[in-house]
Amino acid sequence: MMKGQFGPLSPGRPGVGGPAVSGPDADGPDADGPDAGTPAEVEVEDAAGDPALWRRRVRHDIRHELGTIIMLASAVMVSDDVGPRSKERVGQLLGETRWLDHLLRQLDEDGDAPVRRPERIRADELVAEVVAGLRLATPHQVDFDGEPVWACVDELSLWRAVRNILDNACRVAVSRVDVRVRARRGWICVQIDDDGPGFGFGPAGTASMGLGIAHDLVSGYGGSLDIRRGEMGGAAVRILLPAAKHGSSEGQ
């Protein structure tokens, strides 16, 4: 622990300690009593040599900044002087920021727990949201076609898996990416095709890390990842997850 003394700050000089006084009493605190003007002593945790504390503090600051961005974007969404197309884009950016906030909260709350409790979610709607966000960040055409499907999975985990695969597809595609969501014989399938060179033939980068993240996330809920050559000439990556039974709230 680090002990520090913090007195009142002088007006107009942020970060400079000491009371701002003037006039005949400026020489000392005696006029107001022996304890007047004495800085309060507080204990502050010292992050030096404690990486875990340092990371907590950085996450704390990031969450505050994300909260500010969310508040500002929300204000734009209800503003009368912003057009509908701009509001749509701000809404998509707001959604991306909220997902990032959820991810940061999971990092704070879960510790070493890799698998979160599943819930029954509309997987097609979640994938459509990911696609809408990525359309803002890529020059390529990204098409989506989905039918209503339900899965028992952690919402954030599925978002991360789809986002990683779609990021990879947009990075290597020539001009087009297709995303489809279907239900087949007790399974849901999220398939992402691109017209790039195919898996293993694209530019060097973090594709294998993204696929590894996606694989670990879906396998924790009884799913799997399948990679093959697609009809568009590039890679076709499929996320397979058990479909949720009607009325179920947990994975079966």
PDB file of C-alpha atoms in Angstrom:
ATOM      1  CA  MET A   1       0.000   0.000   0.000  1.00  0.00           C
ATOM      2  CA  MET A   2       1.172   3.521  -0.687  1.00  0.00           C
ATOM      3  CA  LYS A   3       0.366   6.317   1.691  1.00  0.00           C
ATOM      4  CA  GLY A   4      -0.125   9.738   0.219  1.00  0.00           C
ATOM      5  CA  GLN A   5      -1.144  13.161   1.423  1.00  0.00           C
ATOM      6  CA  PHE A   6      -3.722  14.974  -0.649  1.00  0.00           C
ATOM      7  CA  GLY A   7      -4.601  18.583   0.064  1.00  0.00           C
ATOM      8  CA  PRO A   8      -7.115  20.819  -1.689  1.00  0.00           C
ATOM      9  CA  LEU A   9      -6.208  21.899  -5.203  1.00  0.00           C
ATOM     10  CA  SER A  10      -5.499  25.463  -6.202  1.00  0.00           C
ATOM     11  CA  PRO A  11      -8.167  26.848  -8.558  1.00  0.00           C
ATOM     12  CA  GLY A  12      -7.172  26.824 -12.216  1.00  0.00           C
ATOM     13  CA  ARG A  13      -4.136  24.595 -11.623  1.00  0.00           C
ATOM     14  CA  PRO A  14      -5.196  20.938 -11.862  1.00  0.00           C
ATOM     15  CA  GLY A  15      -2.909  18.553 -10.059  1.00  0.00           C
ATOM     16  CA  VAL A  16      -1.171  21.190  -7.952  1.00  0.00           C
ATOM     17  CA  GLY A  17      -1.668  20.616  -4.221  1.00  0.00           C
ATOM     18  CA  GLY A  18      -2.079  23.162  -1.468  1.00  0.00           C
ATOM     19  CA  PRO A  19      -4.825  25.542  -0.418  1.00  0.00           C
ATOM     20  CA  ALA A  20      -5.359  28.754  -2.323  1.00  0.00           C
ATOM     21  CA  VAL A  21      -5.145  31.560   0.269  1.00  0.00           C
ATOM     22  CA  SER A  22      -4.616  35.263   0.145  1.00  0.00           C
ATOM     23  CA  GLY A  23      -4.567  38.265   2.456  1.00  0.00           C
ATOM     24  CA  PRO A  24      -3.161  38.629   5.958  1.00  0.00           C
ATOM     25  CA  ASP A  25      -3.857  35.019   6.958  1.00  0.00           C
ATOM     26  CA  ALA A  26      -1.901  33.524   4.083  1.00  0.00           C
ATOM     27  CA  ASP A  27       1.184  32.754   6.170  1.00  0.00           C
ATOM     28  CA  GLY A  28      -0.261  29.746   7.986  1.00  0.00           C
ATOM     29  CA  PRO A  29      -3.260  27.890   9.345  1.00  0.00           C
ATOM     30  CA  ASP A  30      -3.102  29.186  12.923  1.00  0.00           C
ATOM     31  CA  ALA A  31      -5.862  31.700  12.414  1.00  0.00           C
ATOM     32  CA  ASP A  32      -8.350  28.887  11.825  1.00  0.00           C
ATOM     33  CA  GLY A  33      -7.037  26.483  14.450  1.00  0.00           C
ATOM     34  CA  PRO A  34      -4.085  24.110  14.710  1.00  0.00           C
ATOM     35  CA  ASP A  35      -5.540  21.521  12.324  1.00  0.00           C
ATOM     36  CA  ALA A  36      -6.851  23.859   9.640  1.00  0.00           C
ATOM     37  CA  GLY A  37      -5.389  23.178   6.220  1.00  0.00           C
ATOM     38  CA  THR A  38      -3.750  19.881   7.250  1.00  0.00           C
ATOM     39  CA  PRO A  39      -3.824  17.476   4.294  1.00  0.00           C
ATOM     40  CA  ALA A  40      -5.874  14.314   4.823  1.00  0.00           C
ATOM     41  CA  GLU A  41      -3.898  11.089   4.835  1.00  0.00           C
ATOM     42  CA  VAL A  42      -5.343   8.303   2.666  1.00  0.00           C
ATOM     43  CA  GLU A  43      -4.084   4.882   1.674  1.00  0.00           C
ATOM     44  CA  VAL A  44      -3.756   4.086  -2.018  1.00  0.00           C
ATOM     45  CA  GLU A  45      -2.934   0.698  -3.515  1.00  0.00           C
ATOM     46  CA  ASP A  46       0.417   0.722  -5.278  1.00  0.00           C
ATOM     47  CA  ALA A  47       0.308  -1.026  -8.659  1.00  0.00           C
ATOM     48  CA  ALA A  48       4.088  -1.187  -8.956  1.00  0.00           C
ATOM     49  CA  GLY A  49       5.070  -4.845  -9.089  1.00  0.00           C
ATOM     50  CA  ASP A  50       1.412  -5.983  -9.195  1.00  0.00           C
ATOM     51  CA  PRO A  51       0.400  -6.710 -12.832  1.00  0.00           C
ATOM     52  CA  ALA A  52      -3.081  -7.890 -11.813  1.00  0.00           C
ATOM     53  CA  LEU A  53      -3.836  -4.598 -10.068  1.00  0.00           C
ATOM     54  CA  TRP A  54      -2.457  -2.652 -13.011  1.00  0.00           C
ATOM     55  CA  ARG A  55      -4.737  -4.560 -15.412  1.00  0.00           C
ATOM     56  CA  ARG A  56      -7.763  -3.941 -13.182  1.00  0.00           C
ATOM     57  CA  ARG A  57      -7.040  -0.248 -13.214  1.00  0.00           C
ATOM     58  CA  VAL A  58      -6.671  -0.153 -16.988  1.00  0.00           C
ATOM     59  CA  ARG A  59      -9.952  -2.059 -17.408  1.00  0.00           C
ATOM     60  CA  HIS A  60     -11.589   0.387 -15.005  1.00  0.00           C
ATOM     61  CA  ASP A  61     -10.492   3.331 -17.154  1.00  0.00           C
ATOM     62  CA  ILE A  62     -11.524   1.609 -20.395  1.00  0.00           C
ATOM     63  CA  ARG A  63     -14.992   0.935 -19.016  1.00  0.00           C
ATOM     64  CA  HIS A  64     -15.370   4.585 -18.058  1.00  0.00           C
ATOM     65  CA  GLU A  65     -14.409   5.659 -21.591  1.00  0.00           C
ATOM     66  CA  LEU A  66     -16.800   3.137 -23.116  1.00  0.00           C
ATOM     67  CA  GLY A  67     -19.551   4.467 -20.883  1.00  0.00           C
ATOM     68  CA  THR A  68     -18.860   7.973 -22.172  1.00  0.00           C
ATOM     69  CA  ILE A  69     -18.978   6.796 -25.800  1.00  0.00           C
ATOM     70  CA  ILE A  70     -22.264   4.955 -25.193  1.00  0.00           C
ATOM     71  CA  MET A  71     -23.779   8.040 -23.548  1.00  0.00           C
ATOM     72  CA  LEU A  72     -22.709  10.332 -26.407  1.00  0.00           C
ATOM     73  CA  ALA A  73     -23.923   7.906 -29.086  1.00  0.00           C
ATOM     74  CA  SER A  74     -27.249   7.511 -27.289  1.00  0.00           C
ATOM     75  CA  ALA A  75     -27.648  11.296 -27.286  1.00  0.00           C
ATOM     76  CA  VAL A  76     -27.048  11.401 -31.046  1.00  0.00           C
ATOM     77  CA  MET A  77     -29.693   8.712 -31.564  1.00  0.00           C
ATOM     78  CA  VAL A  78     -32.426  10.940 -30.091  1.00  0.00           C
ATOM     79  CA  SER A  79     -31.201  14.204 -31.605  1.00  0.00           C
ATOM     80  CA  ASP A  80     -33.575  16.030 -33.947  1.00  0.00           C
ATOM     81  CA  ASP A  81     -30.812  17.434 -36.173  1.00  0.00           C
ATOM     82  CA  VAL A  82     -29.356  14.068 -37.246  1.00  0.00           C
ATOM     83  CA  GLY A  83     -30.677  12.289 -40.331  1.00  0.00           C
ATOM     84  CA  PRO A  84     -32.056   8.726 -40.330  1.00  0.00           C
ATOM     85  CA  ARG A  85     -29.096   7.235 -42.239  1.00  0.00           C
ATOM     86  CA  SER A  86     -26.603   8.759 -39.826  1.00  0.00           C
ATOM     87  CA  LYS A  87     -28.669   7.528 -36.889  1.00  0.00           C
ATOM     88  CA  GLU A  88     -28.593   4.025 -38.349  1.00  0.00           C
ATOM     89  CA  ARG A  89     -24.803   4.117 -38.508  1.00  0.00           C
ATOM     90  CA  VAL A  90     -24.510   5.532 -35.008  1.00  0.00           C
ATOM     91  CA  GLY A  91     -26.857   2.796 -33.799  1.00  0.00           C
ATOM     92  CA  GLN A  92     -24.581   0.139 -35.278  1.00  0.00           C
ATOM     93  CA  LEU A  93     -21.540   1.757 -33.674  1.00  0.00           C
ATOM     94  CA  LEU A  94     -23.438   1.879 -30.386  1.00  0.00           C
ATOM     95  CA  GLY A  95     -24.147  -1.839 -30.650  1.00  0.00           C
ATOM     96  CA  GLU A  96     -20.474  -2.600 -31.266  1.00  0.00           C
ATOM     97  CA  THR A  97     -19.479  -0.508 -28.257  1.00  0.00           C
ATOM     98  CA  ARG A  98     -21.972  -2.283 -26.009  1.00  0.00           C
ATOM     99  CA  TRP A  99     -20.603  -5.676 -27.080  1.00  0.00           C
ATOM    100  CA  LEU A 100     -17.121  -4.479 -26.197  1.00  0.00           C
ATOM    101  CA  ASP A 101     -18.406  -3.351 -22.815  1.00  0.00           C
ATOM    102  CA  HIS A 102     -19.960  -6.806 -22.237  1.00  0.00           C
ATOM    103  CA  LEU A 103     -16.647  -8.426 -23.149  1.00  0.00           C
ATOM    104  CA  LEU A 104     -14.751  -6.245 -20.704  1.00  0.00           C
ATOM    105  CA  ARG A 105     -17.271  -6.993 -17.955  1.00  0.00           C
ATOM    106  CA  GLN A 106     -16.837 -10.724 -18.567  1.00  0.00           C
ATOM    107  CA  LEU A 107     -13.097 -10.278 -18.157  1.00  0.00           C
ATOM    108  CA  ASP A 108     -13.707  -8.601 -14.796  1.00  0.00           C
ATOM    109  CA  GLU A 109     -16.350 -10.995 -13.494  1.00  0.00           C
ATOM    110  CA  ASP A 110     -15.457 -14.486 -14.672  1.00  0.00           C
ATOM    111  CA  GLY A 111     -11.820 -14.801 -13.710  1.00  0.00           C
ATOM    112  CA  ASP A 112     -10.575 -18.140 -15.006  1.00  0.00           C
ATOM    113  CA  ALA A 113     -14.034 -19.576 -15.822  1.00  0.00           C
ATOM    114  CA  PRO A 114     -13.933 -20.272 -19.594  1.00  0.00           C
ATOM    115  CA  VAL A 115     -17.572 -21.336 -20.158  1.00  0.00           C
ATOM    116  CA  ARG A 116     -20.506 -19.155 -19.185  1.00  0.00           C
ATOM    117  CA  ARG A 117     -24.002 -20.397 -18.461  1.00  0.00           C
ATOM    118  CA  PRO A 118     -25.975 -20.842 -21.708  1.00  0.00           C
ATOM    119  CA  GLU A 119     -29.280 -19.179 -22.466  1.00  0.00           C
ATOM    120  CA  ARG A 120     -31.878 -19.646 -25.175  1.00  0.00           C
ATOM    121  CA  ILE A 121     -31.253 -16.996 -27.840  1.00  0.00           C
ATOM    122  CA  ARG A 122     -32.284 -16.168 -31.405  1.00  0.00           C
ATOM    123  CA  ALA A 123     -29.004 -17.000 -33.126  1.00  0.00           C
ATOM    124  CA  ASP A 124     -30.081 -15.565 -36.497  1.00  0.00           C
ATOM    125  CA  GLU A 125     -30.753 -12.137 -34.973  1.00  0.00           C
ATOM    126  CA  LEU A 126     -27.393 -12.077 -33.221  1.00  0.00           C
ATOM    127  CA  VAL A 127     -25.545 -13.029 -36.425  1.00  0.00           C
ATOM    128  CA  ALA A 128     -27.462 -10.365 -38.359  1.00  0.00           C
ATOM    129  CA  GLU A 129     -26.283  -7.771 -35.823  1.00  0.00           C
ATOM    130  CA  VAL A 130     -22.655  -8.851 -36.280  1.00  0.00           C
ATOM    131  CA  VAL A 131     -23.042  -8.583 -40.062  1.00  0.00           C
ATOM    132  CA  ALA A 132     -24.557  -5.094 -39.787  1.00  0.00           C
ATOM    133  CA  GLY A 133     -21.601  -3.904 -37.733  1.00  0.00           C
ATOM    134  CA  LEU A 134     -18.977  -5.394 -40.066  1.00  0.00           C
ATOM    135  CA  ARG A 135     -20.574  -3.790 -43.114  1.00  0.00           C
ATOM    136  CA  LEU A 136     -19.421  -0.443 -41.729  1.00  0.00           C
ATOM    137  CA  ALA A 137     -15.815  -1.607 -41.487  1.00  0.00           C
ATOM    138  CA  THR A 138     -15.246  -3.335 -44.845  1.00  0.00           C
ATOM    139  CA  PRO A 139     -15.423  -2.216 -48.481  1.00  0.00           C
ATOM    140  CA  HIS A 140     -16.701  -5.673 -49.478  1.00  0.00           C
ATOM    141  CA  GLN A 141     -20.263  -6.715 -50.097  1.00  0.00           C
ATOM    142  CA  VAL A 142     -21.495  -8.722 -47.094  1.00  0.00           C
ATOM    143  CA  ASP A 143     -24.783 -10.557 -47.706  1.00  0.00           C
ATOM    144  CA  PHE A 144     -26.914 -12.141 -45.006  1.00  0.00           C
ATOM    145  CA  ASP A 145     -29.671 -14.725 -45.275  1.00  0.00           C
ATOM    146  CA  GLY A 146     -31.089 -16.282 -42.132  1.00  0.00           C
ATOM    147  CA  GLU A 147     -34.109 -18.152 -40.910  1.00  0.00           C
ATOM    148  CA  PRO A 148     -35.384 -18.022 -37.317  1.00  0.00           C
ATOM    149  CA  VAL A 149     -33.262 -20.396 -35.233  1.00  0.00           C
ATOM    150  CA  TRP A 150     -32.795 -20.806 -31.482  1.00  0.00           C
ATOM    151  CA  ALA A 151     -29.675 -22.001 -29.719  1.00  0.00           C
ATOM    152  CA  CYS A 152     -28.672 -22.641 -26.120  1.00  0.00           C
ATOM    153  CA  VAL A 153     -25.398 -20.789 -25.882  1.00  0.00           C
ATOM    154  CA  ASP A 154     -23.891 -17.819 -24.122  1.00  0.00           C
ATOM    155  CA  GLU A 155     -24.777 -14.763 -26.200  1.00  0.00           C
ATOM    156  CA  LEU A 156     -21.374 -13.110 -25.854  1.00  0.00           C
ATOM    157  CA  SER A 157     -19.538 -16.337 -26.750  1.00  0.00           C
ATOM    158  CA  LEU A 158     -21.504 -16.743 -29.986  1.00  0.00           C
ATOM    159  CA  TRP A 159     -20.949 -13.081 -30.840  1.00  0.00           C
ATOM    160  CA  ARG A 160     -17.187 -13.509 -30.376  1.00  0.00           C
ATOM    161  CA  ALA A 161     -17.079 -16.682 -32.479  1.00  0.00           C
ATOM    162  CA  VAL A 162     -19.033 -15.181 -35.388  1.00  0.00           C
ATOM    163  CA  ARG A 163     -17.152 -11.896 -35.195  1.00  0.00           C
ATOM    164  CA  ASN A 164     -13.739 -13.599 -35.387  1.00  0.00           C
ATOM    165  CA  ILE A 165     -14.699 -15.728 -38.399  1.00  0.00           C
ATOM    166  CA  LEU A 166     -16.372 -12.850 -40.210  1.00  0.00           C
ATOM    167  CA  ASP A 167     -13.350 -10.624 -39.544  1.00  0.00           C
ATOM    168  CA  ASN A 168     -11.126 -13.245 -41.185  1.00  0.00           C
ATOM    169  CA  ALA A 169     -13.443 -13.581 -44.179  1.00  0.00           C
ATOM    170  CA  CYS A 170     -13.599  -9.812 -44.785  1.00  0.00           C
ATOM    171  CA  ARG A 171      -9.819  -9.554 -44.499  1.00  0.00           C
ATOM    172  CA  VAL A 172      -9.077 -12.106 -47.241  1.00  0.00           C
ATOM    173  CA  ALA A 173     -12.103 -11.641 -49.519  1.00  0.00           C
ATOM    174  CA  VAL A 174     -11.729 -10.126 -52.961  1.00  0.00           C
ATOM    175  CA  SER A 175     -15.122  -8.439 -53.036  1.00  0.00           C
ATOM    176  CA  ARG A 176     -17.821 -10.537 -51.377  1.00  0.00           C
ATOM    177  CA  VAL A 177     -18.745 -12.460 -48.214  1.00  0.00           C
ATOM    178  CA  ASP A 178     -21.929 -14.494 -47.727  1.00  0.00           C
ATOM    179  CA  VAL A 179     -23.397 -15.350 -44.312  1.00  0.00           C
ATOM    180  CA  ARG A 180     -26.194 -17.873 -43.893  1.00  0.00           C
ATOM    181  CA  VAL A 181     -28.011 -19.203 -40.826  1.00  0.00           C
ATOM    182  CA  ARG A 182     -30.028 -22.414 -41.043  1.00  0.00           C
ATOM    183  CA  ALA A 183     -31.540 -25.118 -38.831  1.00  0.00           C
ATOM    184  CA  ARG A 184     -30.974 -28.741 -39.850  1.00  0.00           C
ATOM    185  CA  ARG A 185     -32.000 -31.895 -37.958  1.00  0.00           C
ATOM    186  CA  GLY A 186     -31.473 -30.631 -34.438  1.00  0.00           C
ATOM    187  CA  TRP A 187     -28.533 -28.365 -35.259  1.00  0.00           C
ATOM    188  CA  ILE A 188     -28.104 -24.759 -36.230  1.00  0.00           C
ATOM    189  CA  CYS A 189     -25.515 -23.864 -38.833  1.00  0.00           C
ATOM    190  CA  VAL A 190     -23.883 -20.465 -39.267  1.00  0.00           C
ATOM    191  CA  GLN A 191     -21.922 -20.588 -42.545  1.00  0.00           C
ATOM    192  CA  ILE A 192     -19.571 -17.835 -43.691  1.00  0.00           C
ATOM    193  CA  ASP A 193     -18.227 -17.999 -47.268  1.00  0.00           C
ATOM    194  CA  ASP A 194     -15.752 -15.658 -48.955  1.00  0.00           C
ATOM    195  CA  ASP A 195     -14.360 -15.301 -52.474  1.00  0.00           C
ATOM    196  CA  GLY A 196     -10.746 -15.143 -51.313  1.00  0.00           C
ATOM    197  CA  PRO A 197      -7.897 -17.568 -52.022  1.00  0.00           C
ATOM    198  CA  GLY A 198      -9.044 -20.190 -49.518  1.00  0.00           C
ATOM    199  CA  PHE A 199      -7.936 -21.133 -46.033  1.00  0.00           C
ATOM    200  CA  GLY A 200      -4.153 -21.158 -45.636  1.00  0.00           C
ATOM    201  CA  PHE A 201      -3.532 -19.138 -48.802  1.00  0.00           C
ATOM    202  CA  GLY A 202      -4.371 -15.643 -47.589  1.00  0.00           C
ATOM    203  CA  PRO A 203      -1.997 -12.987 -46.214  1.00  0.00           C
ATOM    204  CA  ALA A 204      -0.155 -13.800 -43.021  1.00  0.00           C
ATOM    205  CA  GLY A 205      -1.938 -12.573 -39.924  1.00  0.00           C
ATOM    206  CA  THR A 206      -4.056 -13.703 -37.004  1.00  0.00           C
ATOM    207  CA  ALA A 207      -6.562 -15.906 -38.853  1.00  0.00           C
ATOM    208  CA  SER A 208      -5.489 -19.046 -37.001  1.00  0.00           C
ATOM    209  CA  MET A 209      -5.886 -17.301 -33.655  1.00  0.00           C
ATOM    210  CA  GLY A 210      -9.388 -16.151 -34.559  1.00  0.00           C
ATOM    211  CA  LEU A 211     -10.376 -19.660 -35.645  1.00  0.00           C
ATOM    212  CA  GLY A 212      -8.901 -21.091 -32.450  1.00  0.00           C
ATOM    213  CA  ILE A 213     -10.946 -18.643 -30.374  1.00  0.00           C
ATOM    214  CA  ALA A 214     -14.110 -19.529 -32.302  1.00  0.00           C
ATOM    215  CA  HIS A 215     -13.471 -23.270 -31.964  1.00  0.00           C
ATOM    216  CA  ASP A 216     -12.971 -23.109 -28.196  1.00  0.00           C
ATOM    217  CA  LEU A 217     -16.039 -20.935 -27.701  1.00  0.00           C
ATOM    218  CA  VAL A 218     -18.498 -23.124 -29.632  1.00  0.00           C
ATOM    219  CA  SER A 219     -17.068 -26.439 -28.413  1.00  0.00           C
ATOM    220  CA  GLY A 220     -17.847 -25.359 -24.862  1.00  0.00           C
ATOM    221  CA  TYR A 221     -21.550 -25.609 -25.755  1.00  0.00           C
ATOM    222  CA  GLY A 222     -21.469 -28.916 -27.615  1.00  0.00           C
ATOM    223  CA  GLY A 223     -20.733 -27.355 -30.993  1.00  0.00           C
ATOM    224  CA  SER A 224     -18.000 -27.673 -33.576  1.00  0.00           C
ATOM    225  CA  LEU A 225     -16.197 -25.749 -36.306  1.00  0.00           C
ATOM    226  CA  ASP A 226     -15.907 -26.997 -39.886  1.00  0.00           C
ATOM    227  CA  ILE A 227     -13.593 -25.483 -42.533  1.00  0.00           C
ATOM    228  CA  ARG A 228     -13.665 -26.423 -46.209  1.00  0.00           C
ATOM    229  CA  ARG A 229     -13.415 -25.003 -49.735  1.00  0.00           C
ATOM    230  CA  GLY A 230     -16.581 -23.052 -50.502  1.00  0.00           C
ATOM    231  CA  GLU A 231     -18.655 -22.606 -53.630  1.00  0.00           C
ATOM    232  CA  MET A 232     -17.345 -19.043 -54.013  1.00  0.00           C
ATOM    233  CA  GLY A 233     -13.782 -20.337 -54.339  1.00  0.00           C
ATOM    234  CA  GLY A 234     -12.563 -19.257 -50.926  1.00  0.00           C
ATOM    235  CA  ALA A 235     -13.037 -20.688 -47.464  1.00  0.00           C
ATOM    236  CA  ALA A 236     -16.376 -21.820 -46.089  1.00  0.00           C
ATOM    237  CA  VAL A 237     -16.421 -21.875 -42.283  1.00  0.00           C
ATOM    238  CA  ARG A 238     -19.381 -23.407 -40.492  1.00  0.00           C
ATOM    239  CA  ILE A 239     -20.326 -23.044 -36.847  1.00  0.00           C
ATOM    240  CA  LEU A 240     -22.493 -25.975 -35.746  1.00  0.00           C
ATOM    241  CA  LEU A 241     -24.419 -25.768 -32.474  1.00  0.00           C
ATOM    242  CA  PRO A 242     -27.198 -27.917 -30.996  1.00  0.00           C
ATOM    243  CA  ALA A 243     -30.566 -26.281 -31.616  1.00  0.00           C
ATOM    244  CA  ALA A 244     -32.469 -25.232 -28.504  1.00  0.00           C
ATOM    245  CA  LYS A 245     -35.554 -27.203 -27.654  1.00  0.00           C
ATOM    246  CA  HIS A 246     -38.774 -25.228 -27.396  1.00  0.00           C
ATOM    247  CA  GLY A 247     -39.078 -23.759 -23.923  1.00  0.00           C
ATOM    248  CA  SER A 248     -35.585 -24.830 -22.823  1.00  0.00           C
ATOM    249  CA  SER A 249     -33.374 -22.411 -20.917  1.00  0.00           C
ATOM    250  CA  GLU A 250     -30.185 -24.453 -20.758  1.00  0.00           C
ATOM    251  CA  GLY A 251     -28.182 -26.609 -23.074  1.00  0.00           C
ATOM    252  CA  GLN A 252     -29.283 -30.235 -23.238  1.00  0.00           C
TER     253      GLN A 252
END
